[in-house]
Short mmCIF file of N, CA and C in Angstrom, two decimals:
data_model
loop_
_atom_site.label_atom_id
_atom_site.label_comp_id
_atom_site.label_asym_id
_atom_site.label_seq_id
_atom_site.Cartn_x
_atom_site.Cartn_y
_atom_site.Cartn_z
N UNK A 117 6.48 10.97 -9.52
CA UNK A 117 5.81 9.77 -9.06
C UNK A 117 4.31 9.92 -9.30
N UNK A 118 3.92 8.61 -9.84
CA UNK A 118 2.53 8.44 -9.71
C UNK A 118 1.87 8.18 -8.59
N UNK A 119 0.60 8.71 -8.12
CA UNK A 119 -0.16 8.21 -7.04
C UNK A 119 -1.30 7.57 -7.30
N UNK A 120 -1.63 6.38 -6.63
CA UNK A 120 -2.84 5.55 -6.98
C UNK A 120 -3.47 5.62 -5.57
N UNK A 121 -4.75 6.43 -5.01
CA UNK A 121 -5.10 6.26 -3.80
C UNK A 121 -6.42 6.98 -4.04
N UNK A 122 -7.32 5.68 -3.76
CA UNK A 122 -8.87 6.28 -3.78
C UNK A 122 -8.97 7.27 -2.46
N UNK A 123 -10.21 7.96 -2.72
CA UNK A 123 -10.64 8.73 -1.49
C UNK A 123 -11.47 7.72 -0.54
N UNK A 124 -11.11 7.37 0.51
CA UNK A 124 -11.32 6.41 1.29
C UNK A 124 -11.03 6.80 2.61
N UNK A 125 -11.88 7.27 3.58
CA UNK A 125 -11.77 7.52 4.74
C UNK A 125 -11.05 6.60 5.65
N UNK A 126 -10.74 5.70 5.56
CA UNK A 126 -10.13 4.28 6.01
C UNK A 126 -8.77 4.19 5.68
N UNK A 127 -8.43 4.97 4.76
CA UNK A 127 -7.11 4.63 4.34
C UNK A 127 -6.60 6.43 4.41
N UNK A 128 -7.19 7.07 4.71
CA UNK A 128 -6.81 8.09 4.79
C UNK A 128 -5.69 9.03 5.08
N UNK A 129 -5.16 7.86 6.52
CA UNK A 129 -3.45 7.61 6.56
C UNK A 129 -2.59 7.97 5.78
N UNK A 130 -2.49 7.11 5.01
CA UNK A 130 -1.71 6.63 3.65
C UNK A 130 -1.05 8.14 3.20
N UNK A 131 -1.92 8.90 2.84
CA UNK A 131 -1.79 10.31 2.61
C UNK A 131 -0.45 10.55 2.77
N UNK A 132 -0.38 10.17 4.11
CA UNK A 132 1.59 10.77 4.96
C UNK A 132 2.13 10.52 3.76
N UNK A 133 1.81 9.18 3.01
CA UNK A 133 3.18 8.63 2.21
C UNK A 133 3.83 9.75 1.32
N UNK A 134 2.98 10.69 0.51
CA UNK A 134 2.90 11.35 -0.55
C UNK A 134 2.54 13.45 -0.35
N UNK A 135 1.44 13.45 1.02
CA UNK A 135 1.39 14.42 0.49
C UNK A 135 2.22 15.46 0.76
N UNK A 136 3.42 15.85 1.02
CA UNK A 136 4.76 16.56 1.44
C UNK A 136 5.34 16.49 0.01
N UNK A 137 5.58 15.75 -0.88
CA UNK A 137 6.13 15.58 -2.19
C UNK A 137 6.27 16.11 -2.79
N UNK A 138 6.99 16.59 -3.60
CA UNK A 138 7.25 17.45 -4.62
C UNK A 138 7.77 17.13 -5.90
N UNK A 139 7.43 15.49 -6.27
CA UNK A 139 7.87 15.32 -7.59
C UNK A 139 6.54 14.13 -7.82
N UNK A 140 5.05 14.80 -7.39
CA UNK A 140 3.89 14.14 -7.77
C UNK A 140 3.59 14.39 -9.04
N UNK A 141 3.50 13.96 -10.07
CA UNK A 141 3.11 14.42 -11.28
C UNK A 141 1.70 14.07 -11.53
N UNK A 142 0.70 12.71 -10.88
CA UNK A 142 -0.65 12.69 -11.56
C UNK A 142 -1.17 11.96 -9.64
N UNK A 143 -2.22 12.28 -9.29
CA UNK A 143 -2.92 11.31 -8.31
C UNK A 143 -4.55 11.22 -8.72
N UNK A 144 -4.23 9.84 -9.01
CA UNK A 144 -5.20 8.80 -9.62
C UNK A 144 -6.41 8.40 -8.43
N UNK A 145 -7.45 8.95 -8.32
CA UNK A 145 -8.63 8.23 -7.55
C UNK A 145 -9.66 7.50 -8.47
N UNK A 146 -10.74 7.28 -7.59
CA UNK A 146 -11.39 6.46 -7.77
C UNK A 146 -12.58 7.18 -8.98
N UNK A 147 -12.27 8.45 -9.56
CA UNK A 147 -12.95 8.92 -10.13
C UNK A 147 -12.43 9.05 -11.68
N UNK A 148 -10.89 8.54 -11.56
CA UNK A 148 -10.23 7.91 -13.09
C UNK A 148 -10.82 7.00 -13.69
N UNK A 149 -10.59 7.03 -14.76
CA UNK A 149 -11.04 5.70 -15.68
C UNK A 149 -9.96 5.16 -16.09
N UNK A 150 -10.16 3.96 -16.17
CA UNK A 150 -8.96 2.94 -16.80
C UNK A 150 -8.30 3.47 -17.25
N UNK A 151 -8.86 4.09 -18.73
CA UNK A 151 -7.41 4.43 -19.59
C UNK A 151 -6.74 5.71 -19.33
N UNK A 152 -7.28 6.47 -18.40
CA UNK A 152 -6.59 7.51 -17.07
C UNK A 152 -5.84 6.71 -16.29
N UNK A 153 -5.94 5.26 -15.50
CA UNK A 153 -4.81 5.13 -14.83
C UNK A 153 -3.98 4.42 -15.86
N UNK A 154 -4.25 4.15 -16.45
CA UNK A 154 -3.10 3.33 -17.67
C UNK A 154 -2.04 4.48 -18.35
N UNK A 155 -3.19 5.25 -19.08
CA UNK A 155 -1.78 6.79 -19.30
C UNK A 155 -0.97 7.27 -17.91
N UNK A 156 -1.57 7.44 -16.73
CA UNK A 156 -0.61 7.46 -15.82
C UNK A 156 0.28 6.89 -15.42
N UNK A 157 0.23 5.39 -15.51
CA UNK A 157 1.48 4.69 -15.02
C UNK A 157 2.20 4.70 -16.43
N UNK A 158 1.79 4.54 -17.64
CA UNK A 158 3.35 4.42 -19.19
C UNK A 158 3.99 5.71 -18.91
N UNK A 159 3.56 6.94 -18.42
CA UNK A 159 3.99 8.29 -18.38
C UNK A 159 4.90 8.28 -17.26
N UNK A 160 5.11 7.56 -16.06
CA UNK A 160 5.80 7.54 -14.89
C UNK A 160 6.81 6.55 -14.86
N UNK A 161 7.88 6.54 -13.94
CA UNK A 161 8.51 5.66 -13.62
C UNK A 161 8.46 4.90 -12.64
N UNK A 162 7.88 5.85 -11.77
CA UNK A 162 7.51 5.69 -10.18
C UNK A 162 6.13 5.76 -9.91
N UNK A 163 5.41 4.28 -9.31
CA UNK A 163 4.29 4.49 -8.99
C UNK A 163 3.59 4.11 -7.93
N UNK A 164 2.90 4.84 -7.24
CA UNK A 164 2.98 4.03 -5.81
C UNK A 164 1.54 4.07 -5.60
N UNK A 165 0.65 2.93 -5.31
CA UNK A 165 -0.62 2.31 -4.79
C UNK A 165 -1.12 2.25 -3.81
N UNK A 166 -2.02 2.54 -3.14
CA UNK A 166 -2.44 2.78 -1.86
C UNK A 166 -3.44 2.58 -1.72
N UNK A 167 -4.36 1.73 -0.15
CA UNK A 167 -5.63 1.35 -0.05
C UNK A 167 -5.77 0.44 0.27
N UNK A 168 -7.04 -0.37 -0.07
CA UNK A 168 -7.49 -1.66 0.36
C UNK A 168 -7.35 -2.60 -0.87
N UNK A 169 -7.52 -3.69 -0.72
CA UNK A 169 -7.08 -4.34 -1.46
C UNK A 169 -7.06 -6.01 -1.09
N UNK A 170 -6.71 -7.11 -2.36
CA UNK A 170 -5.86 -8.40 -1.79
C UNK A 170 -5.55 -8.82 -2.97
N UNK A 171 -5.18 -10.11 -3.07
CA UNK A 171 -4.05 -9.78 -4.04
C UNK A 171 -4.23 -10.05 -5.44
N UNK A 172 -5.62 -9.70 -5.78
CA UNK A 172 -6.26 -10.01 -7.44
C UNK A 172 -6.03 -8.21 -7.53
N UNK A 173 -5.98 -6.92 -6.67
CA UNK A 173 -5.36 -6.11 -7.08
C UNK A 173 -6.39 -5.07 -6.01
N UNK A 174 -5.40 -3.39 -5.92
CA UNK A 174 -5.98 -2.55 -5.39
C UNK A 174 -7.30 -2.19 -5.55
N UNK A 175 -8.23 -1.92 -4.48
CA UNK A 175 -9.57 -1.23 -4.61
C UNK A 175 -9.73 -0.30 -4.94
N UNK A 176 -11.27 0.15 -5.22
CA UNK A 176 -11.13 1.92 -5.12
C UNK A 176 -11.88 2.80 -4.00
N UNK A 177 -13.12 1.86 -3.60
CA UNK A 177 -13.33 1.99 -2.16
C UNK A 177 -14.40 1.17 -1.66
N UNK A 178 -13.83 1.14 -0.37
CA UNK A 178 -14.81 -0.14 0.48
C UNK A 178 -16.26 0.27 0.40
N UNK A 179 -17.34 -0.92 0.75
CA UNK A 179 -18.61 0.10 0.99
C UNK A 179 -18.75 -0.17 3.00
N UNK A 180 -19.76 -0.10 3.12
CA UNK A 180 -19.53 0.49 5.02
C UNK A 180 -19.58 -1.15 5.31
N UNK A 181 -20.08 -2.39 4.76
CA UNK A 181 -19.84 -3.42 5.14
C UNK A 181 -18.54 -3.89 5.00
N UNK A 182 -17.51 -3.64 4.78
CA UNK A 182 -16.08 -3.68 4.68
C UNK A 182 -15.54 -4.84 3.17
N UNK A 183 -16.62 -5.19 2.45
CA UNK A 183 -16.85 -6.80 1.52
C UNK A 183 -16.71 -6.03 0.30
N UNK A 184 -17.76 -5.35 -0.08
CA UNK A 184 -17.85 -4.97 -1.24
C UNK A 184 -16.89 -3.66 -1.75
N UNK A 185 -16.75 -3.49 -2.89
CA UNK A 185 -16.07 -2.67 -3.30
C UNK A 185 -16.22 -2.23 -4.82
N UNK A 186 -16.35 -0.56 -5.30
CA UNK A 186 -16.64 -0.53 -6.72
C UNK A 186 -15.97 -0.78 -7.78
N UNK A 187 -14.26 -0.67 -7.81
CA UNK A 187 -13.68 -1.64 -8.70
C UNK A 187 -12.42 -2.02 -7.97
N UNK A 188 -11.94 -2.36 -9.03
CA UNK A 188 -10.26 -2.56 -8.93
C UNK A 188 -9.96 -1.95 -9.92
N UNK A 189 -8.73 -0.45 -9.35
CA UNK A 189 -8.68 0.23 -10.19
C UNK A 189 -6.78 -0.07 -10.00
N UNK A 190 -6.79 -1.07 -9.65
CA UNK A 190 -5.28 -1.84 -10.31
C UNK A 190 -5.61 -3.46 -10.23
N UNK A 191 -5.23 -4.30 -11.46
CA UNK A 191 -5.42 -5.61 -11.55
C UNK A 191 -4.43 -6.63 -12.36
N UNK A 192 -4.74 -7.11 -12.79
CA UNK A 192 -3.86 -7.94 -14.04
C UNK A 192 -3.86 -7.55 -14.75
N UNK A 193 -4.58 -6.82 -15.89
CA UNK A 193 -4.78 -5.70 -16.77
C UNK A 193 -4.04 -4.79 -16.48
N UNK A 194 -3.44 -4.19 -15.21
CA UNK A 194 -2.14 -3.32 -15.48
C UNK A 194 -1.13 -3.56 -15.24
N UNK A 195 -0.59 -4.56 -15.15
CA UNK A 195 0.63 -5.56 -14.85
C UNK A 195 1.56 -5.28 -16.28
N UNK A 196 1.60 -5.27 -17.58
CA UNK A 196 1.91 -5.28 -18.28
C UNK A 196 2.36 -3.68 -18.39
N UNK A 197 1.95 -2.92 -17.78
CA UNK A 197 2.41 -1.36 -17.61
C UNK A 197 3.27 -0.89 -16.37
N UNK A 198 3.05 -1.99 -15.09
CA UNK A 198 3.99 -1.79 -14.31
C UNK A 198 5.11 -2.81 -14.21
N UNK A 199 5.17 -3.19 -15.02
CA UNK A 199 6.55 -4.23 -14.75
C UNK A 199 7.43 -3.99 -15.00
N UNK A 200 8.02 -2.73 -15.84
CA UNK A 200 8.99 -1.62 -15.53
C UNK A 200 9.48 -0.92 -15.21
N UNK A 201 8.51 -0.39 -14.10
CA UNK A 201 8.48 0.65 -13.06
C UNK A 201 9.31 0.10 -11.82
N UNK A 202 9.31 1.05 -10.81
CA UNK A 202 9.69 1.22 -9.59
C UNK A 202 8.40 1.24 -8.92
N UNK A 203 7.51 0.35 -8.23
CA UNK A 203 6.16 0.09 -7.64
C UNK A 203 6.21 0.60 -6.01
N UNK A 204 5.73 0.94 -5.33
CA UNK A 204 5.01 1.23 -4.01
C UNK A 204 3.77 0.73 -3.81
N UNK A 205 3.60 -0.44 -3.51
CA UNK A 205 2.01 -0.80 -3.03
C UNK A 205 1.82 -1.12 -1.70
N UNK A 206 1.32 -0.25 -1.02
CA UNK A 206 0.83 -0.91 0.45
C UNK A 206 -1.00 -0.81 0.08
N UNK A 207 -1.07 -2.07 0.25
CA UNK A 207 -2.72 -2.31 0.64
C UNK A 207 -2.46 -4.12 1.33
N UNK A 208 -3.59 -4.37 1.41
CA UNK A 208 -3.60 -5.77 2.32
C UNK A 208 -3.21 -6.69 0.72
N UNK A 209 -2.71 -7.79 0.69
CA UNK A 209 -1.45 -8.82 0.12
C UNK A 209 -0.97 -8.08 -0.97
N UNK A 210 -1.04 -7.03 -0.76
CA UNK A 210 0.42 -6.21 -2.50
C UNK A 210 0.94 -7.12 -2.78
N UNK A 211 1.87 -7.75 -1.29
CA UNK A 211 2.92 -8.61 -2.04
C UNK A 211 2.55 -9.73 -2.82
N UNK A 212 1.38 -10.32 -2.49
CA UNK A 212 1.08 -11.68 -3.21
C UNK A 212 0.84 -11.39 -5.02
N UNK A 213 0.12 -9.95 -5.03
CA UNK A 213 -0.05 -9.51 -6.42
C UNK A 213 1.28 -9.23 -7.13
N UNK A 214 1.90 -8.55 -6.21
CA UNK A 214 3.72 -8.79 -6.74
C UNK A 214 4.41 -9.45 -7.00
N UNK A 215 4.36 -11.10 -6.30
CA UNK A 215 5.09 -12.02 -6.46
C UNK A 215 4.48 -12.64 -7.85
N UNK A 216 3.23 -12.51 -8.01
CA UNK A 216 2.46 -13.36 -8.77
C UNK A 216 3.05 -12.50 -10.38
N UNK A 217 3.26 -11.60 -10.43
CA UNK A 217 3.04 -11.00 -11.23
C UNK A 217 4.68 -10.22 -11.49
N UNK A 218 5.53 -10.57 -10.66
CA UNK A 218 7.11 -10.27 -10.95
C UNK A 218 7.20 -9.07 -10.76
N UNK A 219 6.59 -8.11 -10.07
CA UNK A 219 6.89 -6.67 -10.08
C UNK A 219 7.96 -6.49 -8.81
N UNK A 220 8.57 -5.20 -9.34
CA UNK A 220 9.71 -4.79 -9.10
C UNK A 220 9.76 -3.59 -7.34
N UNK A 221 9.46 -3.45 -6.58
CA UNK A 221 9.47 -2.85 -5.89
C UNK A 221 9.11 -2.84 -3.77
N UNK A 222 8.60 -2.00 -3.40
CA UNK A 222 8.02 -2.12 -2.24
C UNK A 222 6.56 -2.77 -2.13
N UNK A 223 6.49 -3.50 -1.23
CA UNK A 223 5.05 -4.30 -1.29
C UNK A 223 4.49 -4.61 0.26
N UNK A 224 3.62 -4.08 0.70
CA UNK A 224 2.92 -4.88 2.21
C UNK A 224 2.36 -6.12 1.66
N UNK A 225 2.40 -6.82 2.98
CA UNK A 225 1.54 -8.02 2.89
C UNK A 225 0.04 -7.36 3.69
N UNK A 226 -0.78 -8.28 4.74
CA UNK A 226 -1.84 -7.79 5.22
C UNK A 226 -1.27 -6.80 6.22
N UNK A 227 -2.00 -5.65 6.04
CA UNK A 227 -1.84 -4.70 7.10
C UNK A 227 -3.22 -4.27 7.81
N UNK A 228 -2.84 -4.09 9.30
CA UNK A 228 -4.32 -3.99 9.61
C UNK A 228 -4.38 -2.40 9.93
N UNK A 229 -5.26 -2.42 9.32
CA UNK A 229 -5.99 -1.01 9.36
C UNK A 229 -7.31 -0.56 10.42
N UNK A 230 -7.82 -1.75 10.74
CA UNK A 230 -8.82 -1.32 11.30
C UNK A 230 -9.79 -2.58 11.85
N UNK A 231 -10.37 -2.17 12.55
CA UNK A 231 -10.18 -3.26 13.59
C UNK A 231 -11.00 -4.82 13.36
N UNK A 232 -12.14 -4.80 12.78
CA UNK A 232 -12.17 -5.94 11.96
C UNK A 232 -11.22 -6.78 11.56
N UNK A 233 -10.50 -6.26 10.80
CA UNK A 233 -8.95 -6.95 10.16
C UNK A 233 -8.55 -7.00 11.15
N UNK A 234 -8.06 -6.78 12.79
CA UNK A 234 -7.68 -6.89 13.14
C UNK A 234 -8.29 -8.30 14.05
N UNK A 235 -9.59 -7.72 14.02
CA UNK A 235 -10.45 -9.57 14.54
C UNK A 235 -10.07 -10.54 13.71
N UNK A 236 -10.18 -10.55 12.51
CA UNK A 236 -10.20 -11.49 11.82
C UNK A 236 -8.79 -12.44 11.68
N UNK A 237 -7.34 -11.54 12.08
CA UNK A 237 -6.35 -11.41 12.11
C UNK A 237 -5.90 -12.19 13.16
N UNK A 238 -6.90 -12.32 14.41
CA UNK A 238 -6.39 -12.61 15.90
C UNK A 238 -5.90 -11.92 16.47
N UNK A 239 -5.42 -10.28 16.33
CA UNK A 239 -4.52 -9.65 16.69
C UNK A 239 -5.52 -8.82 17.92
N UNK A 240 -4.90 -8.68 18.55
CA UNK A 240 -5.38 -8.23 19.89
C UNK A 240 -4.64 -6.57 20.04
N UNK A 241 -5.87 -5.40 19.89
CA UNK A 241 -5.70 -4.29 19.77
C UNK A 241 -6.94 -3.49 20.29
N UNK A 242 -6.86 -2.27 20.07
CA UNK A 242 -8.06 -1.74 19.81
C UNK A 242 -8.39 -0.56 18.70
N UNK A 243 -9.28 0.06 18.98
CA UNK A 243 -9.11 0.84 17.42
C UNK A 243 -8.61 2.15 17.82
N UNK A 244 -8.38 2.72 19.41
CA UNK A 244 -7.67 3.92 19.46
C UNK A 244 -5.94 3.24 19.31
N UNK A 245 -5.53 2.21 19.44
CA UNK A 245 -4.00 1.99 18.81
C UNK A 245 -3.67 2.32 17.48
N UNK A 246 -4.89 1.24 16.72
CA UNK A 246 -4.78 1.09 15.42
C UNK A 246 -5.00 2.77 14.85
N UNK A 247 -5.81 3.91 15.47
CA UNK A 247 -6.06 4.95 14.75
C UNK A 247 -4.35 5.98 15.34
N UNK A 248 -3.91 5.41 16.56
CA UNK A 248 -2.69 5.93 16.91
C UNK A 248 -0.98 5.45 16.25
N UNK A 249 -1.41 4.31 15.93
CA UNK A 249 -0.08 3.44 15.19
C UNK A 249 0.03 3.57 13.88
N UNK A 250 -1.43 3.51 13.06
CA UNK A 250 -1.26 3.39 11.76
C UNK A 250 -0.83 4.84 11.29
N UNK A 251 -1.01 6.14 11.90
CA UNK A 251 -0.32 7.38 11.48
C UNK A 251 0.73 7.21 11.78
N UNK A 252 1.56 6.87 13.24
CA UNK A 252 3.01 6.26 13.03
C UNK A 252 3.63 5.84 11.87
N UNK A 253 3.20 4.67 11.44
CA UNK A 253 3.35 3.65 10.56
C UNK A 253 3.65 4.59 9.59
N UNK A 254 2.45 5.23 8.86
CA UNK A 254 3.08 5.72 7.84
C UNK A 254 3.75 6.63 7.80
N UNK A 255 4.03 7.55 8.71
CA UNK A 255 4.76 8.76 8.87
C UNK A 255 6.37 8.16 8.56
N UNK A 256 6.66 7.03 9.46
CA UNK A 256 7.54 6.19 9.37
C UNK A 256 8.13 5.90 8.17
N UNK A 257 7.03 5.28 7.34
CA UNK A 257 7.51 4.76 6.10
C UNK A 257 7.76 5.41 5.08
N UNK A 258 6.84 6.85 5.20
CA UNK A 258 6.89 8.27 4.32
C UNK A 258 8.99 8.86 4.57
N UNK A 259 8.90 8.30 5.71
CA UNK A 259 10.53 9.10 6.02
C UNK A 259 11.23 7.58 5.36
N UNK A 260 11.21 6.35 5.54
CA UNK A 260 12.08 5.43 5.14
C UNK A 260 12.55 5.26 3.78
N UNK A 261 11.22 5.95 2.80
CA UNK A 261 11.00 5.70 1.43
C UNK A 261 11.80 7.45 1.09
N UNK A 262 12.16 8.10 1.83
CA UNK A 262 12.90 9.67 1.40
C UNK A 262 14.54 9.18 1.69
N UNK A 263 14.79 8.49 2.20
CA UNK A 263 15.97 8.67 3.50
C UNK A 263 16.70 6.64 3.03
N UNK A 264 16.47 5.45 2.52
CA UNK A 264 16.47 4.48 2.18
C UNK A 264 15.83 3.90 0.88
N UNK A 265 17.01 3.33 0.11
CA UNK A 265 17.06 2.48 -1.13
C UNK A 265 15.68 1.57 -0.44
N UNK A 266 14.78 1.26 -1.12
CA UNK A 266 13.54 0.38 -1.28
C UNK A 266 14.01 -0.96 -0.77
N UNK A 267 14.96 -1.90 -1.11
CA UNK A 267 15.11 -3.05 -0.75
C UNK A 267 16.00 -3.02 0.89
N UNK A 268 15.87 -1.54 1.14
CA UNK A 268 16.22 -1.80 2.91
C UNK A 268 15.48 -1.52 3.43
N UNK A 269 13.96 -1.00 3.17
CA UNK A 269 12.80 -0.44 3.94
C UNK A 269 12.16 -1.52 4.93
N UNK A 270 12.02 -2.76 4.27
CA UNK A 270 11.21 -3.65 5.52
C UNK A 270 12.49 -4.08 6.69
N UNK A 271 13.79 -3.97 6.60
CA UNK A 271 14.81 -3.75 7.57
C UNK A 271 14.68 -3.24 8.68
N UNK A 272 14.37 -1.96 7.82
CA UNK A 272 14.27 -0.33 8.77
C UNK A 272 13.60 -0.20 9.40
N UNK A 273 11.85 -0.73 9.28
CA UNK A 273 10.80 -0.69 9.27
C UNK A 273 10.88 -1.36 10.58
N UNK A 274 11.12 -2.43 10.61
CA UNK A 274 11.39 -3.55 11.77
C UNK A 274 11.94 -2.81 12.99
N UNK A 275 13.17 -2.21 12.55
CA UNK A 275 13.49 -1.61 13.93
C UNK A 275 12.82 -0.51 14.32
N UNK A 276 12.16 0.43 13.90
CA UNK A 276 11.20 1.18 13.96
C UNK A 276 10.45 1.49 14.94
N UNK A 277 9.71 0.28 15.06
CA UNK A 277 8.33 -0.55 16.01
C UNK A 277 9.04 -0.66 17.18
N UNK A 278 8.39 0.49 18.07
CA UNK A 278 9.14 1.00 19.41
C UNK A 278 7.75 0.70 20.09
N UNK A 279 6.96 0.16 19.87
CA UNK A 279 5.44 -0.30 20.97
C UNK A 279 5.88 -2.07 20.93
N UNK A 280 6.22 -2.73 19.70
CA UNK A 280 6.16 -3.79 19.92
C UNK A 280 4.82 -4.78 20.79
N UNK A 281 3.47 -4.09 19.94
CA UNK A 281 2.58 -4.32 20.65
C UNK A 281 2.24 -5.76 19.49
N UNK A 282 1.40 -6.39 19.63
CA UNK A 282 0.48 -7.53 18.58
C UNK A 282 0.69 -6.67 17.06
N UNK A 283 -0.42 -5.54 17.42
CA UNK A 283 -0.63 -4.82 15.80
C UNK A 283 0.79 -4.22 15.57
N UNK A 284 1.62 -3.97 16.21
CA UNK A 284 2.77 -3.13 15.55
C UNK A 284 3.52 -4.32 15.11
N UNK A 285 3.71 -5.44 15.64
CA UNK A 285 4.55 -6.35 15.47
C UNK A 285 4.34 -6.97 14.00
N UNK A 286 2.67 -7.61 14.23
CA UNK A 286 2.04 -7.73 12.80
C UNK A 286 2.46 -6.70 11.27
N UNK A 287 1.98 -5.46 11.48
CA UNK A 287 2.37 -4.35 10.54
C UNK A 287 3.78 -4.29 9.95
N UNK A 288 4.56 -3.67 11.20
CA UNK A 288 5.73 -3.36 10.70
C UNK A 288 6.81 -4.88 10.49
N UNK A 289 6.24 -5.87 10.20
CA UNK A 289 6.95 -7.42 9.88
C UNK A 289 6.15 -7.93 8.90
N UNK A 290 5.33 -7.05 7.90
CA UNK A 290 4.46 -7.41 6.94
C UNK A 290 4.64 -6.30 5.45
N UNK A 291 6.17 -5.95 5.20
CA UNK A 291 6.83 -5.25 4.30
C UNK A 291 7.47 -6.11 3.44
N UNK A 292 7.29 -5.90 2.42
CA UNK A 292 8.42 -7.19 1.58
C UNK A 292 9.04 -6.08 0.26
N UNK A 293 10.53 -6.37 -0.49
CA UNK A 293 11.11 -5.85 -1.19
C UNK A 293 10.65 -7.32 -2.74
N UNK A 294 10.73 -6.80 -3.34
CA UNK A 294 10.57 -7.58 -4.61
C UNK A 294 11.94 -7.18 -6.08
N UNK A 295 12.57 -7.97 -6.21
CA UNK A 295 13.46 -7.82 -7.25
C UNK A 295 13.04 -8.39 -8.21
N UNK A 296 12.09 -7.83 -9.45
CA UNK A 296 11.53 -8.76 -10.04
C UNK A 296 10.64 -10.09 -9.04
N UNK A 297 10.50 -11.07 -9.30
CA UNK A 297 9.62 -12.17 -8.62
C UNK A 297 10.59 -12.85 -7.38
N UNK A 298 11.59 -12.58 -7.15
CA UNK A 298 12.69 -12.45 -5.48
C UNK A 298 12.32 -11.37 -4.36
N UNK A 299 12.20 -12.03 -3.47
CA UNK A 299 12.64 -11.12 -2.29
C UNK A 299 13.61 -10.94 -2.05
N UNK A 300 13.96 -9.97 -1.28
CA UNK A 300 15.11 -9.76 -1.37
C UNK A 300 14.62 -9.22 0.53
#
């Protein structure tokens, strides 16, 4: 599997998904160049995306105002390299970049990470939940994605969410499976 995950203190989480693994072959940060993540994904089958994001495509990292960002080091420009793959993208609307774009795999919609997003969201939290849930979360999903076929993960995921708080409810009901441009 490929890994796409800038160094990003914010997303730092994410990590759970991958780093236990033992069939990582390349992890792609923010210090690749294009045609570094492009040879990485034709070389893989499996590639999984991680970070911030919406749905014109993954970031590579926020700056401290939470707006700006130095690229997109996944976009429409690599659509044509993952549309054969087996995809993993959690960042905020994967799925919308998925649907738009017919890819084949696991996809979040908005996930809140932190507590801004979580204002902006309406979601009523705080940031010791969000810094206590979102390691849940992925620990969770790191075991769903070892242990469950991809198109039963946002299922699984659902029953999972044992706080059933605002942010857990939000999160873990913001997973989508993609069969080609279907949900499934």
């Amino acid at each position: 599997m490929t890994i796409i995950h800038a160094n990003d203190p914010t997303t730092q989480f994410l990590s759970l998904l991958y780093n236990q693994r033992e069939d990582i072959k390349v992890h792609i940060t923010e210090k690749n160049t294009n045609m570094e993540v492009i040879r990485a994904i034709r070389a893989d089958d499996a590639i999984m995306m991680l970070g911030h994001g919406k749905d014109c495509g993954l970031f590579t990292l926020r700056c401290k105002n939470g707006k700006d960002f130095e690229r997109l080091i996944i976009n429409s420009n690599h659509v044509q390299f993952l549309r054969d793959k087996t995809c993993i993208g959690i960042w905020c609307h994967a799925n919308q970049f998925a649907k738009r774009y017919k890819l084949h795999g696991l996809f979040s919609g908005m996930i809140i990470s932190e507590l801004d997003e979580a204002d902006e969201m309406h979601v009523a939290t705080t940031q010791e939940e969000i810094d206590r849930e979102m390691v849940k979360f992925a620990s969770r999903l790191r075991d769903c994605i070892s242990k469950y076929a991809l198109k039963d993960i946002p299922a699984k995921m659902k029953e999972l969410d044992d706080v059933g708080s605002e942010l857990t409810r939000y999160n873990y009901n913001n997973l989508y499976y993609f069969e080609g441009c279907s949900i499934n």
